[in-house]
PDB file of C-alpha atoms in Angstrom:
ATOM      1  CA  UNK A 164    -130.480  54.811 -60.047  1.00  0.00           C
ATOM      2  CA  UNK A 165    -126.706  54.129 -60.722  1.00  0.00           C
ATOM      3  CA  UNK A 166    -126.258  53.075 -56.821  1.00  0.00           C
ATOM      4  CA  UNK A 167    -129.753  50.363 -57.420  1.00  0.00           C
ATOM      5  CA  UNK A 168    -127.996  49.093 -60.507  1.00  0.00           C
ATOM      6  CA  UNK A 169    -124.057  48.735 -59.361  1.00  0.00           C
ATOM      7  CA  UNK A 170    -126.208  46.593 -55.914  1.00  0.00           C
ATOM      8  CA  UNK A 171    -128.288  44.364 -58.435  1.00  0.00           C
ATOM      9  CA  UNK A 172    -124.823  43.568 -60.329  1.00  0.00           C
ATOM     10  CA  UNK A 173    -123.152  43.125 -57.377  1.00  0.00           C
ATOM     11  CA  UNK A 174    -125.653  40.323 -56.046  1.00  0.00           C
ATOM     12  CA  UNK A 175    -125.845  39.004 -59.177  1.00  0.00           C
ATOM     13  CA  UNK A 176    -122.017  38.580 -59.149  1.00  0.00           C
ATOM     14  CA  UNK A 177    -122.375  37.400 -55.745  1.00  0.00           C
ATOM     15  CA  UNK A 178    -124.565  34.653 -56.300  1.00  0.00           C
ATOM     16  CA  UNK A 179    -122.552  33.427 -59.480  1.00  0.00           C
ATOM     17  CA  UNK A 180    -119.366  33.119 -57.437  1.00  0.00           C
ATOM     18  CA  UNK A 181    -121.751  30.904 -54.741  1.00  0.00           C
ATOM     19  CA  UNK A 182    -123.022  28.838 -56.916  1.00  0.00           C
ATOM     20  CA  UNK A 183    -119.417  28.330 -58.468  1.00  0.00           C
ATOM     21  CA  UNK A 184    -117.957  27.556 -54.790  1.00  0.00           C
ATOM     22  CA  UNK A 185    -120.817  24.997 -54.479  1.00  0.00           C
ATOM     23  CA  UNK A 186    -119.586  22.979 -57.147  1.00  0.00           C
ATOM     24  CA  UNK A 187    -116.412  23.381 -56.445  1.00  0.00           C
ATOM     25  CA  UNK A 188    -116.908  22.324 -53.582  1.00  0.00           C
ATOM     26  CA  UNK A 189    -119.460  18.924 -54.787  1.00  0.00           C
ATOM     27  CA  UNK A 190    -116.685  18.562 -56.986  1.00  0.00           C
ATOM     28  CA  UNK A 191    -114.001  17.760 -54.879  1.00  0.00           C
ATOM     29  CA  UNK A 192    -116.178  15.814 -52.330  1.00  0.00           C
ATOM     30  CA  UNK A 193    -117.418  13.505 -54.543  1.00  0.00           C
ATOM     31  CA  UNK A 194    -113.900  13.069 -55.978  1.00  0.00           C
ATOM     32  CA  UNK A 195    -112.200  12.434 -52.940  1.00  0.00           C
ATOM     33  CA  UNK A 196    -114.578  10.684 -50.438  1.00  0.00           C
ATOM     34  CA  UNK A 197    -118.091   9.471 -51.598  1.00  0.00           C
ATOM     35  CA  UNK A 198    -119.685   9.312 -55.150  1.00  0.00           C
ATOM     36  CA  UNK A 199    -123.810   8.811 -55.599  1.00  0.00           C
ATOM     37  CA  UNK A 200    -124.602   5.978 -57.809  1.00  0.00           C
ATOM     38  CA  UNK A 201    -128.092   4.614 -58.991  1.00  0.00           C
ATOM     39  CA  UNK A 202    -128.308   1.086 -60.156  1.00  0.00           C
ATOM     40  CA  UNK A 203    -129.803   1.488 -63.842  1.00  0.00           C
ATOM     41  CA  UNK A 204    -129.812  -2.589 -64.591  1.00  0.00           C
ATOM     42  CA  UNK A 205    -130.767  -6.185 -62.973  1.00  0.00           C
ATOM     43  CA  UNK A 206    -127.218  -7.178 -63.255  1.00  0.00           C
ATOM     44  CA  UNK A 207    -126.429  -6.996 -59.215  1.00  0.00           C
ATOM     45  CA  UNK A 208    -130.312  -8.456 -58.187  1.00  0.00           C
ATOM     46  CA  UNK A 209    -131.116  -9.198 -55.601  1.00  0.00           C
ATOM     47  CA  UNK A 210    -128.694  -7.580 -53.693  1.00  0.00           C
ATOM     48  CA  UNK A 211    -128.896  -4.337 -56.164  1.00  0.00           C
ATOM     49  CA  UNK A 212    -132.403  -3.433 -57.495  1.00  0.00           C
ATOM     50  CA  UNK A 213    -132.818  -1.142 -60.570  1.00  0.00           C
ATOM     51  CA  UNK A 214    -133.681   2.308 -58.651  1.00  0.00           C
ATOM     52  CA  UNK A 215    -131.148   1.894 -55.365  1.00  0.00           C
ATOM     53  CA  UNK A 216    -129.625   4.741 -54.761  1.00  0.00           C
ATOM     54  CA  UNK A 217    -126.470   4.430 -53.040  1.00  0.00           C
ATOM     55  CA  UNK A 218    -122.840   6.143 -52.526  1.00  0.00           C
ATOM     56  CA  UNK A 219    -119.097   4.912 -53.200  1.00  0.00           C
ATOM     57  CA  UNK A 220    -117.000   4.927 -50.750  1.00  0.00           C
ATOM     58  CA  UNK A 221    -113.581   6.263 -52.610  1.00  0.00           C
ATOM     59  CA  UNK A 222    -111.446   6.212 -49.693  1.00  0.00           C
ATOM     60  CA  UNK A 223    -111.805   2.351 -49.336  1.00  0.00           C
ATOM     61  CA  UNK A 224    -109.082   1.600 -51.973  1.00  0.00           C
ATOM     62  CA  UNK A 225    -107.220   4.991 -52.300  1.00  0.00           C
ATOM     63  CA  UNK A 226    -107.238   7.108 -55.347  1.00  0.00           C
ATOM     64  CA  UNK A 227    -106.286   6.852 -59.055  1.00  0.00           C
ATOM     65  CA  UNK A 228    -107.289   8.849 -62.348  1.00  0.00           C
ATOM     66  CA  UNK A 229    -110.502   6.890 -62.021  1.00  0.00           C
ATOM     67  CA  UNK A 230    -111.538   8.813 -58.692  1.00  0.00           C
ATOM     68  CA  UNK A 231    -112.323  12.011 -60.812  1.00  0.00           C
ATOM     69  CA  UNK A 232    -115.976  12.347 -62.314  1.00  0.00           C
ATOM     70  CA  UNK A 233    -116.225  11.597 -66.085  1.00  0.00           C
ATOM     71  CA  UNK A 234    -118.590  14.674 -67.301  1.00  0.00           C
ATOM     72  CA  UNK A 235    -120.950  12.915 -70.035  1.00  0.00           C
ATOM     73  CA  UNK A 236    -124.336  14.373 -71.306  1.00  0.00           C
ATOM     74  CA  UNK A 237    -124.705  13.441 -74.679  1.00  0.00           C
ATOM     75  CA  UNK A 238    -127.456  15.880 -75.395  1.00  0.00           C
ATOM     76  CA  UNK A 239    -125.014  18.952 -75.389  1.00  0.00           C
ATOM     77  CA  UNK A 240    -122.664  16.915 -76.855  1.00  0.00           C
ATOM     78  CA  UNK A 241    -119.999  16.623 -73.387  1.00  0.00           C
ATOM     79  CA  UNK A 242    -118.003  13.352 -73.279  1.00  0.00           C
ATOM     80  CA  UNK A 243    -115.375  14.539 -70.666  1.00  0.00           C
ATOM     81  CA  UNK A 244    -113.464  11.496 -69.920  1.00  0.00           C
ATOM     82  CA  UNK A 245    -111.512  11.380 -66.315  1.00  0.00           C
ATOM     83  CA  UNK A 246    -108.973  10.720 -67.787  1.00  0.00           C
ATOM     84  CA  UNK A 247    -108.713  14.474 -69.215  1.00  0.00           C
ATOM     85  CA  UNK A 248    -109.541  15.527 -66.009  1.00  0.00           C
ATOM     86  CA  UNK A 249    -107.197  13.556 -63.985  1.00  0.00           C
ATOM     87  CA  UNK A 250    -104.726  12.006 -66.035  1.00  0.00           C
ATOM     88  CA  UNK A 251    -101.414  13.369 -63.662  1.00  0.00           C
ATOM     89  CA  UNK A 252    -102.979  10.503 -61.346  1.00  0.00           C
ATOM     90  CA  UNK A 253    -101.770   7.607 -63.597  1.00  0.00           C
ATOM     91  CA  UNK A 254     -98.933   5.958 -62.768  1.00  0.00           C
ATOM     92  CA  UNK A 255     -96.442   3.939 -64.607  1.00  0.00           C
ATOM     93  CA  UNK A 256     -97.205   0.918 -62.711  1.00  0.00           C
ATOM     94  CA  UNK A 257    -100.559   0.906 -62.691  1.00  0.00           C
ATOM     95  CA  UNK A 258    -100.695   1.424 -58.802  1.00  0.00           C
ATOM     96  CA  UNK A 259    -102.711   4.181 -57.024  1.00  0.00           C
ATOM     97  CA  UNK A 260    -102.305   6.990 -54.184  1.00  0.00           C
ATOM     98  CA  UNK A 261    -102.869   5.649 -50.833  1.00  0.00           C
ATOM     99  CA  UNK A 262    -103.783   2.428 -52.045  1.00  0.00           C
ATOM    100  CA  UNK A 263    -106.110  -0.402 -50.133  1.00  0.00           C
ATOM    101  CA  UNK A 264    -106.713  -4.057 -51.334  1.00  0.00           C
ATOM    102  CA  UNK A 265    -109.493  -4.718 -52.007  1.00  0.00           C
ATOM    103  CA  UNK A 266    -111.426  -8.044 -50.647  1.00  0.00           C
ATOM    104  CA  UNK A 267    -112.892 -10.722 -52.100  1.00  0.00           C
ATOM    105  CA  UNK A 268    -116.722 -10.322 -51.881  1.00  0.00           C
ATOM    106  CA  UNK A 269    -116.514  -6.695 -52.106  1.00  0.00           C
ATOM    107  CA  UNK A 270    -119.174  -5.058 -53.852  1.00  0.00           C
ATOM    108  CA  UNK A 271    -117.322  -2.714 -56.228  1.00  0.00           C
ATOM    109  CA  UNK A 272    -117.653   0.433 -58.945  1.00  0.00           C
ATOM    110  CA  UNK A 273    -115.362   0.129 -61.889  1.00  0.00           C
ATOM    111  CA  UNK A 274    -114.291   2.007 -64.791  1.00  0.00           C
ATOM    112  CA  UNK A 275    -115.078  -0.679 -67.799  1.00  0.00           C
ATOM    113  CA  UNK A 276    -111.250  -1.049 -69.073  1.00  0.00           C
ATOM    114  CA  UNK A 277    -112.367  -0.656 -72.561  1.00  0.00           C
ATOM    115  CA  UNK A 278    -115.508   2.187 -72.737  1.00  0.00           C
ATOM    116  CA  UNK A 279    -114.740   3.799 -69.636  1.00  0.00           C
ATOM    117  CA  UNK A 280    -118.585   3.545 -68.214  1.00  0.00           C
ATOM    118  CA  UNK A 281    -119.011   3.235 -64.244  1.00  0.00           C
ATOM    119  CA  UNK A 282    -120.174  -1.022 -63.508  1.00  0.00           C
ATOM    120  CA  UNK A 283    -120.930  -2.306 -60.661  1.00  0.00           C
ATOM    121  CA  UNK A 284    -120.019  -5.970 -60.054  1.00  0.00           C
ATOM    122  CA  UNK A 285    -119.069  -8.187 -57.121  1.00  0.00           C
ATOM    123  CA  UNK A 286    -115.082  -9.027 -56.903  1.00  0.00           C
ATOM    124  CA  UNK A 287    -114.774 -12.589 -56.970  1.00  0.00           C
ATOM    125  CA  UNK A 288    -111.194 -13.247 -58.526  1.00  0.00           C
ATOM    126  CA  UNK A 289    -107.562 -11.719 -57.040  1.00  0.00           C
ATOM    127  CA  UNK A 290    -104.744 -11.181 -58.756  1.00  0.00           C
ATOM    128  CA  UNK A 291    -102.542 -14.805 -59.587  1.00  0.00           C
ATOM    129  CA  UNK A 292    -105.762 -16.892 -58.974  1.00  0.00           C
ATOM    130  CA  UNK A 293    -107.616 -19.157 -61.589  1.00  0.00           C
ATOM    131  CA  UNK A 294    -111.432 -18.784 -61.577  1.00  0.00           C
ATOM    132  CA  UNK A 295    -113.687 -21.235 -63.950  1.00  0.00           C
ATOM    133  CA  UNK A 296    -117.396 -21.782 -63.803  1.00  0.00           C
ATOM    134  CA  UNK A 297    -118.788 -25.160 -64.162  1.00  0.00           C
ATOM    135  CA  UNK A 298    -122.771 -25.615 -64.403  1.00  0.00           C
ATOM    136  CA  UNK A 299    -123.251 -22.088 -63.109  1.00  0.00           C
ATOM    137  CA  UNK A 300    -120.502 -22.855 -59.607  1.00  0.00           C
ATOM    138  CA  UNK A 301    -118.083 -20.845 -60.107  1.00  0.00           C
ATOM    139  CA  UNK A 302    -114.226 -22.896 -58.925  1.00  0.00           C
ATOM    140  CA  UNK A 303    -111.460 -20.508 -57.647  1.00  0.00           C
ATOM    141  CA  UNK A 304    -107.879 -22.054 -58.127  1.00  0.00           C
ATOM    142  CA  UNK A 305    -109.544 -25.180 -58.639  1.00  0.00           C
ATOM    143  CA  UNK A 306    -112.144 -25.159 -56.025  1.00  0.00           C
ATOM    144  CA  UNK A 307    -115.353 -25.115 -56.520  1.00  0.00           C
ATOM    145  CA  UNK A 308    -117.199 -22.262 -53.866  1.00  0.00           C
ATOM    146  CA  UNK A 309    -119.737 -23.716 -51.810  1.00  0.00           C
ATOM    147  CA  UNK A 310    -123.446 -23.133 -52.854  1.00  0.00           C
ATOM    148  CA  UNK A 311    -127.023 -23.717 -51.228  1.00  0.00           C
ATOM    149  CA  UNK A 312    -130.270 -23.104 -52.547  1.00  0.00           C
ATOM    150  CA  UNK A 313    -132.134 -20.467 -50.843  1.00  0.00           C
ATOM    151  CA  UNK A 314    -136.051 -20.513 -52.193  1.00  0.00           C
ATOM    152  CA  UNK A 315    -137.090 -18.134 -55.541  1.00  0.00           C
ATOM    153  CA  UNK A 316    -136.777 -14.143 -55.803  1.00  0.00           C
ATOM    154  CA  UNK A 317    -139.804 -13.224 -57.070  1.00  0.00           C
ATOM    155  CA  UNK A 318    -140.679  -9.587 -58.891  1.00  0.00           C
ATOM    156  CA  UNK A 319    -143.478  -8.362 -61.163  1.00  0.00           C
ATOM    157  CA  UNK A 320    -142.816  -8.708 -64.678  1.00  0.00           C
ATOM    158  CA  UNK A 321    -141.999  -5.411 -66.402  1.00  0.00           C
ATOM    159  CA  UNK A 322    -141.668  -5.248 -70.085  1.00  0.00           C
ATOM    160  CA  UNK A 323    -141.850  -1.339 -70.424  1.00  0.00           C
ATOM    161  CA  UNK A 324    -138.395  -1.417 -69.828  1.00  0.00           C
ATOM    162  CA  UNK A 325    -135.129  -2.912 -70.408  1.00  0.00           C
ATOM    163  CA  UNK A 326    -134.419  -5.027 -67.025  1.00  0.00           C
ATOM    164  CA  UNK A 327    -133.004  -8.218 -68.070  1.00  0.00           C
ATOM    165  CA  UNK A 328    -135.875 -10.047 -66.105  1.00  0.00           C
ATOM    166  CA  UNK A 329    -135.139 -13.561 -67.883  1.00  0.00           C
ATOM    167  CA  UNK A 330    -137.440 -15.606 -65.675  1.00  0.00           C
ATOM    168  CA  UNK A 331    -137.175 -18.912 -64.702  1.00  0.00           C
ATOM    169  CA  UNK A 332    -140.629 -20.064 -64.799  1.00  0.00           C
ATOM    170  CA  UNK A 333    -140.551 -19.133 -69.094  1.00  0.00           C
ATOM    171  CA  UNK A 334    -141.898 -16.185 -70.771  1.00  0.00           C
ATOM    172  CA  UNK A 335    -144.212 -14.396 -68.529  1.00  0.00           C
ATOM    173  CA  UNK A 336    -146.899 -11.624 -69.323  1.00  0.00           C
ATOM    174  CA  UNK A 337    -146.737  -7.605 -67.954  1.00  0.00           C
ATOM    175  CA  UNK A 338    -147.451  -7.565 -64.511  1.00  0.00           C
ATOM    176  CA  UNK A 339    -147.169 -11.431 -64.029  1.00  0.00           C
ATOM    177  CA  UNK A 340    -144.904 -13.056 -61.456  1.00  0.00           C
ATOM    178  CA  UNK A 341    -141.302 -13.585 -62.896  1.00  0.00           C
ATOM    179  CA  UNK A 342    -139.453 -16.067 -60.546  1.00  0.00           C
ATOM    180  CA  UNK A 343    -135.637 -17.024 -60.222  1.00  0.00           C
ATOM    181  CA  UNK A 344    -133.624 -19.562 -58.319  1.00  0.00           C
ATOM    182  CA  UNK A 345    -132.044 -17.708 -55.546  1.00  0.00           C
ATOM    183  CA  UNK A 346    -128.943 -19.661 -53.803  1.00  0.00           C
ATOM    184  CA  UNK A 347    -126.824 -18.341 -51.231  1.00  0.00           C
ATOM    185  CA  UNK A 348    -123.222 -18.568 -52.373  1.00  0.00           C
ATOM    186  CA  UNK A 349    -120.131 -18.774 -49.884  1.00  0.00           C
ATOM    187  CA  UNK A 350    -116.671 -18.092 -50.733  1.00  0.00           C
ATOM    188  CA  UNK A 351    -113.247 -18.362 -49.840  1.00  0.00           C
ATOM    189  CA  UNK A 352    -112.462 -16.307 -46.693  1.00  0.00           C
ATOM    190  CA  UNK A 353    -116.033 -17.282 -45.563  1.00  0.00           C
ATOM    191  CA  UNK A 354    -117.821 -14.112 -47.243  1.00  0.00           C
ATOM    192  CA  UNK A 355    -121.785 -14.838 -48.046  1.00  0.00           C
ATOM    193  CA  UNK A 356    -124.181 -13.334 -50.634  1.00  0.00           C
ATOM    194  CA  UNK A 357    -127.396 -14.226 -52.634  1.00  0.00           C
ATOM    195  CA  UNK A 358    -127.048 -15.141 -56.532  1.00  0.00           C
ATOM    196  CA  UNK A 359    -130.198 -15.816 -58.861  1.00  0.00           C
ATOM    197  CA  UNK A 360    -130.158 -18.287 -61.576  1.00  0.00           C
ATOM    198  CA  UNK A 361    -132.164 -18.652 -64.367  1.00  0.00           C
ATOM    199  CA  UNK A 362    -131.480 -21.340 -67.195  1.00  0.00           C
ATOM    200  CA  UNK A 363    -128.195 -22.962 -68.566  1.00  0.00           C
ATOM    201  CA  UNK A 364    -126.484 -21.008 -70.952  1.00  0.00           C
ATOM    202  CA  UNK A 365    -123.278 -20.899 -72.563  1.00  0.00           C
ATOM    203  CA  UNK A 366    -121.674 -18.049 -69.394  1.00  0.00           C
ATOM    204  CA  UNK A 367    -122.639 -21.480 -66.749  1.00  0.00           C
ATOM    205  CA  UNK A 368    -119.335 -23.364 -68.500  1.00  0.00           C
ATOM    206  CA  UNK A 369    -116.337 -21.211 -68.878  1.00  0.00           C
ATOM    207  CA  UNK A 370    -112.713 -22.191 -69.605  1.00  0.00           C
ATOM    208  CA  UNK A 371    -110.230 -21.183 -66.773  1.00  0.00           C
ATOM    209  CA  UNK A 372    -109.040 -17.770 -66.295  1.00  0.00           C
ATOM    210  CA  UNK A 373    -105.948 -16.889 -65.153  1.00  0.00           C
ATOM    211  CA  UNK A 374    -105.738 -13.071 -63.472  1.00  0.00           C
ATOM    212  CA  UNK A 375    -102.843 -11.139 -64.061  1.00  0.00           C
ATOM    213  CA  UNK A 376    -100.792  -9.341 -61.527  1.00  0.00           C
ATOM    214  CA  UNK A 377    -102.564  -5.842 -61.154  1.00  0.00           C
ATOM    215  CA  UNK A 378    -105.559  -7.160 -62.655  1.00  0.00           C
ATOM    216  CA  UNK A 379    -109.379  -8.309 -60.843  1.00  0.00           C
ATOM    217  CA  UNK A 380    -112.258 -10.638 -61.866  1.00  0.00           C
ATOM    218  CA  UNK A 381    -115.808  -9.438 -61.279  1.00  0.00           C
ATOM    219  CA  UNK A 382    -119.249 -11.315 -61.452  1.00  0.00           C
ATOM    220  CA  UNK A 383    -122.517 -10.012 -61.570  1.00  0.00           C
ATOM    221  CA  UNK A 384    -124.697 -11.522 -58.564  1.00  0.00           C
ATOM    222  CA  UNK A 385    -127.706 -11.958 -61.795  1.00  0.00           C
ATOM    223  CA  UNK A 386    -125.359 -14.203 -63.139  1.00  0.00           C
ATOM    224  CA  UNK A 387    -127.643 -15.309 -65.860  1.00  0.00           C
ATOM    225  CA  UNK A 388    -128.149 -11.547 -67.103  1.00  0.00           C
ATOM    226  CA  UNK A 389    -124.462 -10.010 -66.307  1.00  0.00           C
ATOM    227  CA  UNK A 390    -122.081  -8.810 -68.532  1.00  0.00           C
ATOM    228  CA  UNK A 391    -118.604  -9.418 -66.598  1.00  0.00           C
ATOM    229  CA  UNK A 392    -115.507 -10.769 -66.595  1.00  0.00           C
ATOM    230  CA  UNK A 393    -116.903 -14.036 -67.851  1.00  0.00           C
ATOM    231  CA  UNK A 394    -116.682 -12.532 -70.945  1.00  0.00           C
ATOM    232  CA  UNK A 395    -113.501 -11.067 -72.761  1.00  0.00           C
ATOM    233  CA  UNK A 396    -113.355  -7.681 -73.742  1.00  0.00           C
ATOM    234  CA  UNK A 397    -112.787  -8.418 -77.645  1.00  0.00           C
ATOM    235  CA  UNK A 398    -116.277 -10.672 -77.582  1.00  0.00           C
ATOM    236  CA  UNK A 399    -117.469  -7.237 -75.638  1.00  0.00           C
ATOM    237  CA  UNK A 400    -117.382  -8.161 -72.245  1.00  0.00           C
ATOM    238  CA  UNK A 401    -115.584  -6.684 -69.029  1.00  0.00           C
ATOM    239  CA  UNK A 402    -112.561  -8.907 -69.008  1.00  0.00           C
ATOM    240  CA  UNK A 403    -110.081  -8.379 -66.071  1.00  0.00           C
ATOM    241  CA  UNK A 404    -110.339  -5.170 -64.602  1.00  0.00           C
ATOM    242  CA  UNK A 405    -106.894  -3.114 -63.609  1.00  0.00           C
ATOM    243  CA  UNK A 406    -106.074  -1.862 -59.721  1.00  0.00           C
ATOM    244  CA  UNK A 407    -106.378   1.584 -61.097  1.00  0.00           C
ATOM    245  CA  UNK A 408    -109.674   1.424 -62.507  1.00  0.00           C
ATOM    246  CA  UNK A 409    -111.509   0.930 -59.249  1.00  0.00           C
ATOM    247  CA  UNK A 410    -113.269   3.810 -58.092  1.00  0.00           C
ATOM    248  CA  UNK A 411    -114.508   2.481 -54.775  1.00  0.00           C
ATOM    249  CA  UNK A 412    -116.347   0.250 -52.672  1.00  0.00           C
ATOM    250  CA  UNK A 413    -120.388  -0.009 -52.390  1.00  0.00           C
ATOM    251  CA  UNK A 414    -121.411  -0.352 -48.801  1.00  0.00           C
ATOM    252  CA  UNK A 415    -124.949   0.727 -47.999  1.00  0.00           C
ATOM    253  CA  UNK A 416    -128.063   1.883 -50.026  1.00  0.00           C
ATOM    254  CA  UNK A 417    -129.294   5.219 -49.010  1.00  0.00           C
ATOM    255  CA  UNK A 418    -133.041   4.785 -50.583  1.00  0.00           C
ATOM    256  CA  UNK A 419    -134.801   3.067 -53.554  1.00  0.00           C
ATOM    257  CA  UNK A 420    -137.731   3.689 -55.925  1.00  0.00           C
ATOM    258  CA  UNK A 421    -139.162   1.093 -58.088  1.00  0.00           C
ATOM    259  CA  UNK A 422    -140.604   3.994 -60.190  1.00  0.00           C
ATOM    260  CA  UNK A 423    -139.033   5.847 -63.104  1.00  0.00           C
ATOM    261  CA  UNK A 424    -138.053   8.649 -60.924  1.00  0.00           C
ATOM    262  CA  UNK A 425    -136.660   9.333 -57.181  1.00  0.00           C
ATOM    263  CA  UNK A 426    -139.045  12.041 -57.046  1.00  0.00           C
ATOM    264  CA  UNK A 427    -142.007   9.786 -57.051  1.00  0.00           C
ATOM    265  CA  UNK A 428    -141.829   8.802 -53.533  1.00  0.00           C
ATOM    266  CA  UNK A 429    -144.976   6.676 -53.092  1.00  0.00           C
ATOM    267  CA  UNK A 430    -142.429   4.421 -55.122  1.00  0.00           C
ATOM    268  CA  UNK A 431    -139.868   3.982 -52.572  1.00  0.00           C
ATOM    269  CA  UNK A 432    -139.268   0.537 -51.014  1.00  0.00           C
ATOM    270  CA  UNK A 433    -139.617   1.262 -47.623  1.00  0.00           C
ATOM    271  CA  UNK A 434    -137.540  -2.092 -46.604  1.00  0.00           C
ATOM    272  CA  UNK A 435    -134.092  -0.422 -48.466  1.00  0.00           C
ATOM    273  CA  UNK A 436    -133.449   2.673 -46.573  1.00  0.00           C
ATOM    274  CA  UNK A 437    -129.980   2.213 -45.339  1.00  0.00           C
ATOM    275  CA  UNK A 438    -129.819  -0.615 -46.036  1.00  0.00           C
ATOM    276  CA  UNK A 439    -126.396  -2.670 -45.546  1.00  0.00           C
ATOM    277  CA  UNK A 440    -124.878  -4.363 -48.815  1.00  0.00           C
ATOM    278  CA  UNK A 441    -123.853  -7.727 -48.485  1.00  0.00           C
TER     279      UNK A 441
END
């Protein structure tokens, strides 16, 4: 009986220590090379829908504290920043281990400078530049970026949920059509991408922004329902985003479900898997 009992502990034990090497071993993948990310907003439509799944490359710009995992489940009370986690990565100047630049048109994942949350946004400003937006173009050092319409995205109206889905054909009833302006914008260096508008509001007409050294300017390709760099962190907005917040680059979605869950797979848009992001 002893002999049964010392073999169940032992397999207990054994499994424990497996299950620990497992996430050991998650852990330092997704800290070092790719990290899963599922697009919980409209801010990145229509090249991100709410329910893409889709991993982050983390070797395309190196590493900083920001490559480490935040642990946050609010239910058990866990708000592990990755900064406690990886704080020896910080360096004085801001800079980062192994270090790429990052290009213009890149789709990225950020640490928000201010709350520490994972965004995604599109890089549209470098370091030095000037970037203003004038009746929804947005001008980089003084230029505006070239811009072509490109027909209407069109998506069911959901009101369930929050989705941003401003629409451009006015208030619009569960289930009805909700239409935006879809243009294809081109900038400098020649990289193309869809953007949706919606109305005028005040984020069309900006005053000019001048990036500091070390520091990026992101846009949301929703532009009419993105909170970005448009917006100054003390008015609650992104703001310029440091080198060392990056966490990596967005380059393909794996799958995507337009339903509340990835489980429910008669919800997955068949025309997403794999899909390159432009």
């Amino acid at each position: 009986m002893a002999k049964a009992e010392q073999k169940k502990g032992n397999a207990v034990i054994e499994t424990i220590k497996t299950i620990v090497y497992a996430l050991l071993i998650a852990g330092v993948f997704r800290s070092l090379f790719y990290q899963p990310f599922w697009i919980p907003s409209g801010s990145m439509k229509d090249t991100l829908l709410i329910g893409d799944f889709l991993f982050v490359n983390k070797m395309a710009y190196g590493y900083s504290y920001a490559s480490c995992p935040s642990v946050i489940i609010p239910r058990f009370g866990i708000n592990i920043d990755a900064e406690d986690i990886c704080g020896f990565l910080k360096k004085d100047d801001g800079g980062r281990y192994w270090g790429g630049e990052p290009e213009r048109g890149d789709v990225v994942v950020f640490r928000h400078p201010v709350t520490g949350r994972d965004f995604i946004k599109r890089l549209i400003g470098l370091p030095g530049e000037t970037v203003q937006v004038n009746d929804g173009v947005v001008s980089i050092n003084g230029t505006p970026v070239e811009v072509s319409p490109d027909g209407t995205f069109v998506e069911p109206r959901i009101i369930s949920r929050r989705t941003g889905q401003a629409c451009a054909n006015g208030p619009v009833g569960e289930g009805a059509d909700c239409i935006k302006e879809k243009f294809i914008e081109t900038l400098p260096g020649g990289h193309t991408h869809s953007i949706l508008n919606v109305r005028t509001q005040p984020s069309d007409n900006t005053p000019v922004y001048t990036i500091p050294e070390g520091m990026y300017f992101f846009m949301g390709d929703n532009r009419d329902n993105s909170s970005d760099s448009r917006v100054p962190q003390q008015f609650g907005g992104v703001g310029y985003v440091p080198y060392e917040n990056l966490v990596g680059r967005a380059e393909r979605v794996m799958f995507s479900s337009a339903g509340a869950s990835m489980l429910f797979f008669w919800t997955w848009r068949g025309d997403r898997f794999f899909k390159r992001i432009e």
